[in-house]
Short mmCIF file of C-alpha atoms in Angstrom, two decimals:
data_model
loop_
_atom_site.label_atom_id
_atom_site.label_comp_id
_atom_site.label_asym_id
_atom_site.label_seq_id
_atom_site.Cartn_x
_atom_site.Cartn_y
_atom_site.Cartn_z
CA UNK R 163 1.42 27.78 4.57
CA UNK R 164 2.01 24.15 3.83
CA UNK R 165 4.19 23.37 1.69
CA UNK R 166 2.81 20.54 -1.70
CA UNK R 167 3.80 17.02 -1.01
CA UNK R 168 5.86 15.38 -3.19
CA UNK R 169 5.20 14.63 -6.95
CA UNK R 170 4.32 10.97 -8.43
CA UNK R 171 5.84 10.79 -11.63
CA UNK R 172 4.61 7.72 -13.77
CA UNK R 173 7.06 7.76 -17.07
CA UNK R 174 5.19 5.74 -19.97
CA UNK R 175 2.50 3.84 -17.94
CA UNK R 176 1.33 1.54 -19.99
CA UNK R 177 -2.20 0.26 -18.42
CA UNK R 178 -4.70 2.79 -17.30
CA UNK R 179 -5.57 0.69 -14.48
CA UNK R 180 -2.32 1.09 -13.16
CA UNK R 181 -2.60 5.12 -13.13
CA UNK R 182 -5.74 4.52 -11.34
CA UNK R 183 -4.39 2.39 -8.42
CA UNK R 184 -1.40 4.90 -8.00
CA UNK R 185 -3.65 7.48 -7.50
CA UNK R 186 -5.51 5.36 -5.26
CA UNK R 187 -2.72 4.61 -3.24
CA UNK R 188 -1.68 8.01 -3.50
CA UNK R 189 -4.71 9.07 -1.78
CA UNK R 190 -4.37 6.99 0.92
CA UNK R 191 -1.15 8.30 2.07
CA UNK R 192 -1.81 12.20 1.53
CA UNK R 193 -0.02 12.89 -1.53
CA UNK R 194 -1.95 14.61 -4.66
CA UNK R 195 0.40 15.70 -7.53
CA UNK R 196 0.77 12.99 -10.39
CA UNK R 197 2.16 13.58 -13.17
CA UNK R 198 2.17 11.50 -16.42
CA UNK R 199 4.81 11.47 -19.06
CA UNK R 200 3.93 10.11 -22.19
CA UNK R 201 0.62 7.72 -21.04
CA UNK R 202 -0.34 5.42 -23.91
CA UNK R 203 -3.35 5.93 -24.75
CA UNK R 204 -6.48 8.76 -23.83
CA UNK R 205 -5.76 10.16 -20.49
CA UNK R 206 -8.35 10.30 -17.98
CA UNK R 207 -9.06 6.46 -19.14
CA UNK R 208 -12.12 5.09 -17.52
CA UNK R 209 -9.97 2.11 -16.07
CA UNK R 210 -7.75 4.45 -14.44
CA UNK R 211 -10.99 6.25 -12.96
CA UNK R 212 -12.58 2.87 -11.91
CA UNK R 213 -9.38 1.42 -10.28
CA UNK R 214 -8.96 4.93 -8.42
CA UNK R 215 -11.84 4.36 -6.16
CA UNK R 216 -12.10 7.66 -4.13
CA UNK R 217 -8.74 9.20 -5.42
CA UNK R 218 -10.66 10.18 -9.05
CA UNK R 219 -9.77 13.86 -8.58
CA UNK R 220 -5.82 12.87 -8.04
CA UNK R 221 -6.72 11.04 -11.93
CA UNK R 222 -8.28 13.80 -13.28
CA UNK R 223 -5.59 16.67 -12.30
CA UNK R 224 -2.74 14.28 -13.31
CA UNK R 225 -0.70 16.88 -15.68
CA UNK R 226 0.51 15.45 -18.83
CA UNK R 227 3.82 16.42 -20.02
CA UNK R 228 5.60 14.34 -23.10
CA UNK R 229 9.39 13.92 -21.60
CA UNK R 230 10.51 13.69 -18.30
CA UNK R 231 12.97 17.05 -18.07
CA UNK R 232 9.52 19.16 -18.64
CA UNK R 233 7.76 16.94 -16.28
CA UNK R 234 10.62 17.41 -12.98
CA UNK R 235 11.74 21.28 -13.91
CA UNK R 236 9.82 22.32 -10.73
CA UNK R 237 11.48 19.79 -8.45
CA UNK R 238 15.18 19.72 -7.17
CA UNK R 239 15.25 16.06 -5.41
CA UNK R 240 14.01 13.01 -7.90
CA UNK R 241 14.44 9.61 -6.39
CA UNK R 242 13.98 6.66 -9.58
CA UNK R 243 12.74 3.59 -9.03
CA UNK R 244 14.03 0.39 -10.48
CA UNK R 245 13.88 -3.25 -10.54
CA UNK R 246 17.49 -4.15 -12.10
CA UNK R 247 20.96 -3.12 -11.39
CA UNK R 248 22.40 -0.43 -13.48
CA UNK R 249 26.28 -0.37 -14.94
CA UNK R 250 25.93 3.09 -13.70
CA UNK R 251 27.35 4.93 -10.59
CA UNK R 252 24.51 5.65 -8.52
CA UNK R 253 23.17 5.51 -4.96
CA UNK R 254 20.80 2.99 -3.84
CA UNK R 255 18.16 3.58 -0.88
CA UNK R 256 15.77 1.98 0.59
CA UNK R 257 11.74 3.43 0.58
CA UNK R 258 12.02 4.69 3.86
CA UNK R 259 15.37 6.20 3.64
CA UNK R 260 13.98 8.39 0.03
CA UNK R 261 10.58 9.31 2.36
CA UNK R 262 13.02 10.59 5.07
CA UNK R 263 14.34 12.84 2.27
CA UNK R 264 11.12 13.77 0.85
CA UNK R 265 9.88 15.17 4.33
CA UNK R 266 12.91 16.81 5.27
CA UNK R 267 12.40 19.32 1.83
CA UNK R 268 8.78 19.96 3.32
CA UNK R 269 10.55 21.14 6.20
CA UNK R 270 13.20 23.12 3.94
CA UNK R 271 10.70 23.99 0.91
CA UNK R 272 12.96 22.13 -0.91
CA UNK R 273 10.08 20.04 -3.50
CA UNK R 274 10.97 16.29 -4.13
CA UNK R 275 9.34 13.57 -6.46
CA UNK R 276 9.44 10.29 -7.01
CA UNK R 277 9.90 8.44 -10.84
CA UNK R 278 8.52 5.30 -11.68
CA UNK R 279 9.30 3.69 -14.95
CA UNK R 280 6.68 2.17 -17.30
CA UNK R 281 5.32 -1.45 -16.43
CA UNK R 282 7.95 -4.23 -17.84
CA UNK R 283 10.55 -1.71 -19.41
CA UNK R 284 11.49 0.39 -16.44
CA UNK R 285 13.14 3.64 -17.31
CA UNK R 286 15.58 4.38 -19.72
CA UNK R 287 19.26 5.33 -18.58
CA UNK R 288 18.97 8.38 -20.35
CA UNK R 289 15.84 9.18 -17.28
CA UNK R 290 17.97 7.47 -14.17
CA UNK R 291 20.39 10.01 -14.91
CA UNK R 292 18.31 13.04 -13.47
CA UNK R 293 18.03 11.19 -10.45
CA UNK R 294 19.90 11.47 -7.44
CA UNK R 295 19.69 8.34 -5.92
CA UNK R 296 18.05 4.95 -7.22
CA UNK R 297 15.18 3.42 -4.69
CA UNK R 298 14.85 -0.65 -4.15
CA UNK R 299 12.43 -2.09 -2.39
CA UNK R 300 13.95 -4.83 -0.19
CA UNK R 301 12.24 -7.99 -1.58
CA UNK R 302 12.10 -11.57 -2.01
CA UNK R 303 15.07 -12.33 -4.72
CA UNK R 304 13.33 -15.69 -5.99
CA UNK R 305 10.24 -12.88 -6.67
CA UNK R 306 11.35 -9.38 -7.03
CA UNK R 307 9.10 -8.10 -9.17
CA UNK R 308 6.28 -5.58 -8.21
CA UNK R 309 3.40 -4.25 -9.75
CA UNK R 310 3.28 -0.44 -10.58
CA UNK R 311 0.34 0.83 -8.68
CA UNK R 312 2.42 -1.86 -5.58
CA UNK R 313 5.52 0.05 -5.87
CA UNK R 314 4.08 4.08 -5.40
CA UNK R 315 2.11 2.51 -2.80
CA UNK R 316 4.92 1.57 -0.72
CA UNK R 317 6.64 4.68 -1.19
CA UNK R 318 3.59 6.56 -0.21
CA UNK R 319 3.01 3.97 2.86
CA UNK R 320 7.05 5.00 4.21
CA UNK R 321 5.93 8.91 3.05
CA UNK R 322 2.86 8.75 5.37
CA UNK R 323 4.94 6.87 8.09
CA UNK R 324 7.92 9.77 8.14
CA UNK R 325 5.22 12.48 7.89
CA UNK R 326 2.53 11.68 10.19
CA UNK R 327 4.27 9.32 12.51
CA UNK R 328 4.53 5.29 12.60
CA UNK R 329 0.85 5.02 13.41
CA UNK R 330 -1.50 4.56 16.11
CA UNK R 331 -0.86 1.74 19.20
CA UNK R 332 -4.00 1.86 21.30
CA UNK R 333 -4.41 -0.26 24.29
CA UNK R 334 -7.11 -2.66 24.08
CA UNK R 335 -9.62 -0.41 26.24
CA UNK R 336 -12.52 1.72 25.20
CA UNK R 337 -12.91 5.19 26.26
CA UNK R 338 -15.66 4.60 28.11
CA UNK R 339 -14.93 1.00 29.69
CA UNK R 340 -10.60 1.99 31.40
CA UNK R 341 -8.61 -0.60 32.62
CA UNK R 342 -9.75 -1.92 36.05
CA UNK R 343 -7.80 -1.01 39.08
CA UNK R 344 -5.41 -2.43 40.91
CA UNK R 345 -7.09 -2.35 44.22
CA UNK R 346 -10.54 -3.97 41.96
CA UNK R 347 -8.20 -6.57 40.71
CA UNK R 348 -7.41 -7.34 44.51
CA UNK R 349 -10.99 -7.56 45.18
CA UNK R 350 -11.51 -9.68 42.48
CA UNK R 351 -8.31 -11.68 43.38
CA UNK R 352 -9.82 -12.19 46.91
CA UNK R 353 -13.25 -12.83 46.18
CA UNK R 354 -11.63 -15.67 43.56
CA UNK R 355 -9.53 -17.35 46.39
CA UNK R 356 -12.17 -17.65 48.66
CA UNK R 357 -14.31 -19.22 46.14
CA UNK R 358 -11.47 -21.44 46.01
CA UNK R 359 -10.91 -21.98 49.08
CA UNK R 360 -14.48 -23.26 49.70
CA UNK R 361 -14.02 -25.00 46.64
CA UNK R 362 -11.21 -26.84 48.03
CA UNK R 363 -9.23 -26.01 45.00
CA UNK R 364 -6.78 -24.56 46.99
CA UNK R 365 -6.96 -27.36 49.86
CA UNK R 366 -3.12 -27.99 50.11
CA UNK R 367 -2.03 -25.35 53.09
CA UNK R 368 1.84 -25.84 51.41
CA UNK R 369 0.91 -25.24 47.53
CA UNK R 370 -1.74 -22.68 48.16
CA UNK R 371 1.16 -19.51 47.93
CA UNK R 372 2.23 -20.80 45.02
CA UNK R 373 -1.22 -21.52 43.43
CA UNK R 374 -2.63 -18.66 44.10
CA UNK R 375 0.32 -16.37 42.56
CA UNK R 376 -0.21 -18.34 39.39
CA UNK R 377 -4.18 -17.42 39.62
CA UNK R 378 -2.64 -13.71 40.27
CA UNK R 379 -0.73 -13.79 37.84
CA UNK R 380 -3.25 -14.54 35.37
CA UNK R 381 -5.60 -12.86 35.40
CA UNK R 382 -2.59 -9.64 36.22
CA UNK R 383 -1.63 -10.25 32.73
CA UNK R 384 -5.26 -10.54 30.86
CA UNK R 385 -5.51 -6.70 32.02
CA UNK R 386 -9.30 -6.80 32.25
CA UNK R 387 -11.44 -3.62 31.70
CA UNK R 388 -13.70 -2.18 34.89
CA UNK R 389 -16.71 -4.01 32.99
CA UNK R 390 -14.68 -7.43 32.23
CA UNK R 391 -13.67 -7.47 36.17
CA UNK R 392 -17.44 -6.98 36.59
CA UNK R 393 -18.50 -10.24 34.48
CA UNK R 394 -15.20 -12.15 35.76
CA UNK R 395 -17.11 -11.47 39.55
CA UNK R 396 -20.26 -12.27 37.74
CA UNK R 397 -18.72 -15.61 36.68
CA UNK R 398 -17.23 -16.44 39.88
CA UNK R 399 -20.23 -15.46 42.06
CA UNK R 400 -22.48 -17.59 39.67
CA UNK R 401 -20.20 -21.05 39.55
CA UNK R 402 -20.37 -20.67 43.72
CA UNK R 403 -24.05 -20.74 43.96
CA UNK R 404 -24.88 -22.47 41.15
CA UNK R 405 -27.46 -19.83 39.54
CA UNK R 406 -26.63 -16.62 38.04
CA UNK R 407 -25.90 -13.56 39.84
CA UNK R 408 -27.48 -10.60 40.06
CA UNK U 182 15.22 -26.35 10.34
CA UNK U 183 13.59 -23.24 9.43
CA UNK U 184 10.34 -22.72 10.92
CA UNK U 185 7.59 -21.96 8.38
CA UNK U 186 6.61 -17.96 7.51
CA UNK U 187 3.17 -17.12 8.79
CA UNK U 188 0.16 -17.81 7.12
CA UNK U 189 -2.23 -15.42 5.26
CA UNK U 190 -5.65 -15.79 5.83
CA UNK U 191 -8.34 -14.67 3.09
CA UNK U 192 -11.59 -15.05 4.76
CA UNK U 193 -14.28 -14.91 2.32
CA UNK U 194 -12.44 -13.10 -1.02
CA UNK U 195 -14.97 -12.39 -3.53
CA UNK U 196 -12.80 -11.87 -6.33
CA UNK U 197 -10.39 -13.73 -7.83
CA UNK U 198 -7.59 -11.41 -9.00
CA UNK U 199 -7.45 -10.31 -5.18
CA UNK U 200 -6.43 -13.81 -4.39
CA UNK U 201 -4.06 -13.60 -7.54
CA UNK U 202 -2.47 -9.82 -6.41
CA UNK U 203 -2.20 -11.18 -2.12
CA UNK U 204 0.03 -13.95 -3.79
CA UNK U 205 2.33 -12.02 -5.82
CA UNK U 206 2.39 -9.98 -2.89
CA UNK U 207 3.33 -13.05 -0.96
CA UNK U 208 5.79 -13.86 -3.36
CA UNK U 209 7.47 -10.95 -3.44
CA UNK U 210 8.01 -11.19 0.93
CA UNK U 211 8.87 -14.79 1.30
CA UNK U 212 5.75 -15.10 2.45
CA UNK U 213 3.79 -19.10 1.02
CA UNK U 214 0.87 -20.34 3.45
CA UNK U 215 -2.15 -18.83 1.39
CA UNK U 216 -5.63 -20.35 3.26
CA UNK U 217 -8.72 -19.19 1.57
CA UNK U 218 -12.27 -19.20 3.79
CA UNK U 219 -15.10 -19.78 1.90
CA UNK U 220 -14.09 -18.33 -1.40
CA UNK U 221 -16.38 -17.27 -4.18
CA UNK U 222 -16.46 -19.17 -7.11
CA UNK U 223 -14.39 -21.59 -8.04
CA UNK U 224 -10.32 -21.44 -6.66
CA UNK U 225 -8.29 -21.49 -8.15
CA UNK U 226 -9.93 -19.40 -10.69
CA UNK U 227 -8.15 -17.86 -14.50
CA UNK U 228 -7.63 -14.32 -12.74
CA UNK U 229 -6.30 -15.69 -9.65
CA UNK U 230 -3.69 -17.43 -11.24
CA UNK U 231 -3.26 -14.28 -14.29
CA UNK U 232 -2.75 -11.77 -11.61
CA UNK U 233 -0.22 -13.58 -9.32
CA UNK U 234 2.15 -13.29 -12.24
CA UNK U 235 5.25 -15.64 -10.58
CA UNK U 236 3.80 -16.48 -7.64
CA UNK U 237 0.77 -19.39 -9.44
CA UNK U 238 2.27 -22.17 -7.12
CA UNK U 239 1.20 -20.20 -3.83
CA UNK U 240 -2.35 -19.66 -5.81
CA UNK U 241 -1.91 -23.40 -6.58
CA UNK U 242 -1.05 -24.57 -2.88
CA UNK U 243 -3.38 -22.31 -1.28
CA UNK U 244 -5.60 -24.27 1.02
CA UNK U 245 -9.22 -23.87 1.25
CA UNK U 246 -11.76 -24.01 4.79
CA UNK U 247 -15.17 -23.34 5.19
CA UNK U 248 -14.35 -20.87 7.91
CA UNK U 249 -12.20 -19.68 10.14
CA UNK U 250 -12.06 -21.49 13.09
CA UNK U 251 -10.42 -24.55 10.63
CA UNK U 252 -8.37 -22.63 8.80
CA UNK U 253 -6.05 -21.15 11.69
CA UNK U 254 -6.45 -24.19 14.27
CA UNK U 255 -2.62 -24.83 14.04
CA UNK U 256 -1.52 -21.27 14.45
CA UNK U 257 -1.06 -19.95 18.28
CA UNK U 258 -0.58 -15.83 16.94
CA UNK U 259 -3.19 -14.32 14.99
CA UNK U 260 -3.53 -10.43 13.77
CA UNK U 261 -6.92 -9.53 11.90
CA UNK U 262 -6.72 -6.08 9.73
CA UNK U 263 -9.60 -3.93 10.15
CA UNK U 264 -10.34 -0.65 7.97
CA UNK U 265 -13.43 0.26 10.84
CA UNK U 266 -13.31 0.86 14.66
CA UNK U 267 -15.26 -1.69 16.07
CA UNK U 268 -17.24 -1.70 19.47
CA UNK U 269 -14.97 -4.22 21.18
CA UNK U 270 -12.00 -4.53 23.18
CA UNK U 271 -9.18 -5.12 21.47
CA UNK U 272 -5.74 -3.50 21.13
CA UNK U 273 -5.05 -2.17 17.91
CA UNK U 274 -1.19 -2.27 16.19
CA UNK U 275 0.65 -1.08 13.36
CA UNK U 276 1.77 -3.39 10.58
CA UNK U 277 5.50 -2.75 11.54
CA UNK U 278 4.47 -4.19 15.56
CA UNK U 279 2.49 -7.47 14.14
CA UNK U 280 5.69 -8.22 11.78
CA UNK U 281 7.51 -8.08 15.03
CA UNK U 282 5.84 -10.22 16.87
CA UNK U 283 5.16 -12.09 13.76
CA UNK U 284 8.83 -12.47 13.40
CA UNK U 285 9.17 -13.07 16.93
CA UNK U 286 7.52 -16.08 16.63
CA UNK U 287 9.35 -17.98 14.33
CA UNK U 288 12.38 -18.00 17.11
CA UNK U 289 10.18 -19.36 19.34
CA UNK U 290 8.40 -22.26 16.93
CA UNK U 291 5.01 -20.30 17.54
CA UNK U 292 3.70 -19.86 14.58
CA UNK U 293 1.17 -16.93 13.36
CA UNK U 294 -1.05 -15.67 10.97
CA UNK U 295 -2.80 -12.63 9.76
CA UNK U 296 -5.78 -12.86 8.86
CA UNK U 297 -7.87 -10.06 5.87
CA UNK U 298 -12.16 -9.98 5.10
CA UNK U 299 -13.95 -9.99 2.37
CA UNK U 300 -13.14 -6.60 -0.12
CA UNK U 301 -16.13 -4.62 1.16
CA UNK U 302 -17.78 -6.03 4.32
CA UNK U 303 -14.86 -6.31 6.36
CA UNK U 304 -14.49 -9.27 8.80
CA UNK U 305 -17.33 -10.00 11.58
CA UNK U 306 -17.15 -10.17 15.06
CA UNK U 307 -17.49 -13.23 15.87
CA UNK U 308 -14.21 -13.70 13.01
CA UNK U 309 -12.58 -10.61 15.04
CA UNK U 310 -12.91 -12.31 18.29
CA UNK U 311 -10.46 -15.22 17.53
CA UNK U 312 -7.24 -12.36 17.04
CA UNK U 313 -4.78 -11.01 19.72
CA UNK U 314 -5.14 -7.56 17.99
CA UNK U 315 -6.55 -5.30 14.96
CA UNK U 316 -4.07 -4.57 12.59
CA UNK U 317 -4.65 -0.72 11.25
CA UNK U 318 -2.62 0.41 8.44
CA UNK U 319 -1.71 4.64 9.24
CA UNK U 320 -3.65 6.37 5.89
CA UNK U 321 -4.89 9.53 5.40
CA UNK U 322 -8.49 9.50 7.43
CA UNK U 323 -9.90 10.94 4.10
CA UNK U 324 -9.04 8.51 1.97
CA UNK U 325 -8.81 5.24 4.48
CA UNK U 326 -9.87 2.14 1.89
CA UNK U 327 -6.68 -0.29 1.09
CA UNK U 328 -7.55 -2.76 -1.24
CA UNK U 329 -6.97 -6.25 -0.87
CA UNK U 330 -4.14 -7.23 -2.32
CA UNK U 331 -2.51 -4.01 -1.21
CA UNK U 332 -2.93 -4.93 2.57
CA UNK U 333 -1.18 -8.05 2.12
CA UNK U 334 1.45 -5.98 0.08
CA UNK U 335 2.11 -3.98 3.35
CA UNK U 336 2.07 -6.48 5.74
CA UNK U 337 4.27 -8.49 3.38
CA UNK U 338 6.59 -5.60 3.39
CA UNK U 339 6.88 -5.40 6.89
CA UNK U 340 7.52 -9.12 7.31
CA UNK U 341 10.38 -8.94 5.01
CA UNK U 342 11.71 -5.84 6.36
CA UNK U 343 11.52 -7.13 9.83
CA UNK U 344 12.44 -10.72 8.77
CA UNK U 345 15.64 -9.61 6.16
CA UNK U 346 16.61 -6.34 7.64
CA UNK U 347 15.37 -2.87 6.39
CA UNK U 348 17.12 -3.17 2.73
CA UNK U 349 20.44 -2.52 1.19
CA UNK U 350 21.47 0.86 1.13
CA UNK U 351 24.80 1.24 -1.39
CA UNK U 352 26.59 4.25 -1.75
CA UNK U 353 26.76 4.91 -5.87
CA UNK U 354 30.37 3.06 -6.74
CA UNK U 355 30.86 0.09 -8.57
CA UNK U 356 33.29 -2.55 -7.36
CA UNK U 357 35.64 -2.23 -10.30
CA UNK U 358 35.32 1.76 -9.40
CA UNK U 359 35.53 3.00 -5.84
CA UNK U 360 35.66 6.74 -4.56
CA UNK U 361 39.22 7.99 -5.26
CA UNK U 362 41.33 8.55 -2.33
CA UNK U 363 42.11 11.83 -0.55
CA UNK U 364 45.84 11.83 -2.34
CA UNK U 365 44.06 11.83 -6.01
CA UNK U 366 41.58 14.52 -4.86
CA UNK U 367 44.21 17.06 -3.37
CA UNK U 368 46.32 16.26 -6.30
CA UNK U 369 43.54 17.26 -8.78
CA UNK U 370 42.69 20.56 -6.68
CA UNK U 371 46.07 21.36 -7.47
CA UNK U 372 45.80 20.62 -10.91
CA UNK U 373 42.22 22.70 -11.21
CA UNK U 374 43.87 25.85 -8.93
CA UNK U 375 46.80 26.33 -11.06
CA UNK U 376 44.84 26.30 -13.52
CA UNK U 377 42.49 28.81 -12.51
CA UNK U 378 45.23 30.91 -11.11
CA UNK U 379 46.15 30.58 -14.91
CA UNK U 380 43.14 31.82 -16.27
CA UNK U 381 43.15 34.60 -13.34
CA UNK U 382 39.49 32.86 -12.26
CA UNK U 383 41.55 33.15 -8.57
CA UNK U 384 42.98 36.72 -9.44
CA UNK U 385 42.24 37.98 -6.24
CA UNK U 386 44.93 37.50 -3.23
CA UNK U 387 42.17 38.43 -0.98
CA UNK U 388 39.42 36.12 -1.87
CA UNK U 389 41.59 33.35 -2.97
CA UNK U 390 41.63 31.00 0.16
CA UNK U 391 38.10 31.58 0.64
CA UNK U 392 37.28 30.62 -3.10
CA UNK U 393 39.78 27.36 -3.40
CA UNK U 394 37.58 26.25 -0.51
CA UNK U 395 34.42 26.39 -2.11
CA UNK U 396 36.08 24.73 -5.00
CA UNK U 397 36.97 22.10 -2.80
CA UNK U 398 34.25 22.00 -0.76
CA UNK U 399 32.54 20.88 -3.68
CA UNK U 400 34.43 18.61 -5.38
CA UNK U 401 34.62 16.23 -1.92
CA UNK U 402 31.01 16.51 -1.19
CA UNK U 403 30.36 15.27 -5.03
CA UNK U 404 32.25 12.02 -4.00
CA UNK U 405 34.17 11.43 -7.19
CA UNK U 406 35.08 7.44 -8.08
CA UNK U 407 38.69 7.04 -9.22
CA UNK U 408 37.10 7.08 -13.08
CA UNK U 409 35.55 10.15 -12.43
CA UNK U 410 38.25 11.82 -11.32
CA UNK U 411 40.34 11.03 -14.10
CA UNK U 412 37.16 12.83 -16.61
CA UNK U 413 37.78 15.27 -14.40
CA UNK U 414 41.48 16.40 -14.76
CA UNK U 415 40.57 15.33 -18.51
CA UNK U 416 38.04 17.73 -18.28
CA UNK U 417 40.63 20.76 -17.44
CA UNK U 418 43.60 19.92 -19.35
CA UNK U 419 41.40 20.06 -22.01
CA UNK U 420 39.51 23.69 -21.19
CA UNK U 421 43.48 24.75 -20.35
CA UNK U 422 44.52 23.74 -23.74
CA UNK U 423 41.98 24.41 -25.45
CA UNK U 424 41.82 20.76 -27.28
CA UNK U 425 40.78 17.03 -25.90
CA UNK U 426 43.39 15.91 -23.67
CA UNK U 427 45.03 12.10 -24.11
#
């Protein structure tokens, strides 16, 4: 059984839209349970349903509860948010740091959350409090501030990273078209000097070592594909006879 | 001198509060070379400028090309974020490897640039062409569609992060109130035992050693500061006395 992900809790939101982008982000980065304490206004809003583009369901089964206690009873790790310093004693982390927590519970069916305060306000001491640790998001200080929908992204971006890996590197080389060998490159490499050589671009006997591990070197580095060798001897072939080749 | 942050390049953005949410996104990462390709409609336009809350002088100074080529002739490092797989060689990175080599860069004085599409259409190839790699952000494959603003966000984010370090973590004391030393927390579990062997809580000979250590075991992992410590012997004078203590 897999164990839920970890809660989205948005505390007063004040702007529909914003609920819709957090699911939205949400979405993106596999996590499904928001919860809403105290929305203003109707909720499902049809700007939070517009702005969730794709993530609608993650609007519609937001739960609504009307104070924060009710809203975390279920959890046991809450990470808060927050744009200020506090005159209270509390940890702060970073977003990857609280993710790192939030996967290790998956692992110990211990459930976590996240709380994000309402848009300018930010939450009240009174909600910090229930928190074990505060998250910041390392930012610009001339510019710190962050949009809602912005801020669960992030978290859910680090959440995605810690549970699914930092992400795909791929080689520039299609399945079907691999990296050309070595001993093709050689081919290539020789076919290329000899060109050259006729060309009398390599015509200095005492430079040609040197030239020609530049050339080498080259083309080593560019790391063409079986098919971009093919057009590079294409190229070559053609400039020789001075007509494209076959 | 400090060499200049690496440019953001909107190519075609069809609506204006994108342009307004990639540079409070900007703003947010130390991040100021905005260049919009061929925008639509007028730039800079009311929602630009209303979303970028902070960040209008990047809105402001954004420069604008008719296309691409122009706009990223002075850069010599250039990502281009993709959403789709497209039929073409190209390596493929994470956000976190293009702010590296982003980052990279500025040692060096060369100077890069990432460049985004229009909101649905994505970039074409011929646009694709011009980049050393694709830029994928890691989502959930069911729910793959970042919006605008939010792409920048991340690749903002990992800028900064690379740029500044991965954030401030702080451990929860203030400066005028560190943890209290190892002296002040043996002398309270002396305090707190005696009076628990008081109140015969630690009755039993047996079980006593193994119970004090619980006791202490978790008063050290809670980490008290100097001013909690002092609530807490307040805290048991008072329960021993059975009124508030000075």
């Amino acid at each position: 059984m897999s164990f839920p992900s970890p809660a989205i809790i948005l505390v007063r939101p004040q702007l529909g839209w914003n609920i819709g982008a957090a699911a939205r982000a949400m979405g993106n980065f596999g996590l499904d349970d928001l919860r809403l304490v105290a929305p203003r206004g109707r909720h499902p809003s049809a700007a939070a349903l517009s702005m969730a583009s794709g993530a609608e369901e993650i609007v519609e089964q937001a739960r609504v509860f009307s104070d924060l206690e009710s809203a975390i009873g279920d959890l046991s790790v809450i990470f808060a948010t927050s744009a200020r310093r506090r005159d209270m004693i509390k940890p702060e982390i970073t977003p990857e740091i609280a993710a790192q927590h939030l996967c290790q519970g998956e692992t110990t069916a211990v459930r976590g959350g996240v709380v994000f305060g309402p848009e300018r306000a930010g939450l009240e001491n009174d909600e910090v409090v229930l928190a074990e640790a505060l998250v910041r998001v390392p930012t610009d200080p001339a510019c710190p501030s962050l949009n809602l929908g912005q801020c669960v992204l992030l978290l859910g971006y680090e959440y995605y990273r810690c549970r699914h890996g930092k992400g795909e590197i791929r080689e520039g080389f299609r399945r079907d078209d691999p990296p050309a060998s070595k001993a093709e490159l050689v081919s290539f490499f020789e076919q290329l000097e000899s060109a050259l050589d006729g060309s009398r671009f390599l015509r200095s006997e005492e430079m040609r070592p040197v030239t020609v591990r530049k050339i080498r070197n080259f083309f080593s580095g560019a790391r063409p594909s079986v098919r971009q060798l093919r057009m590079l001897r294409g190229i070559v072939s053609s400039l020789v006879s001075g007509r494209p080749s076959d």
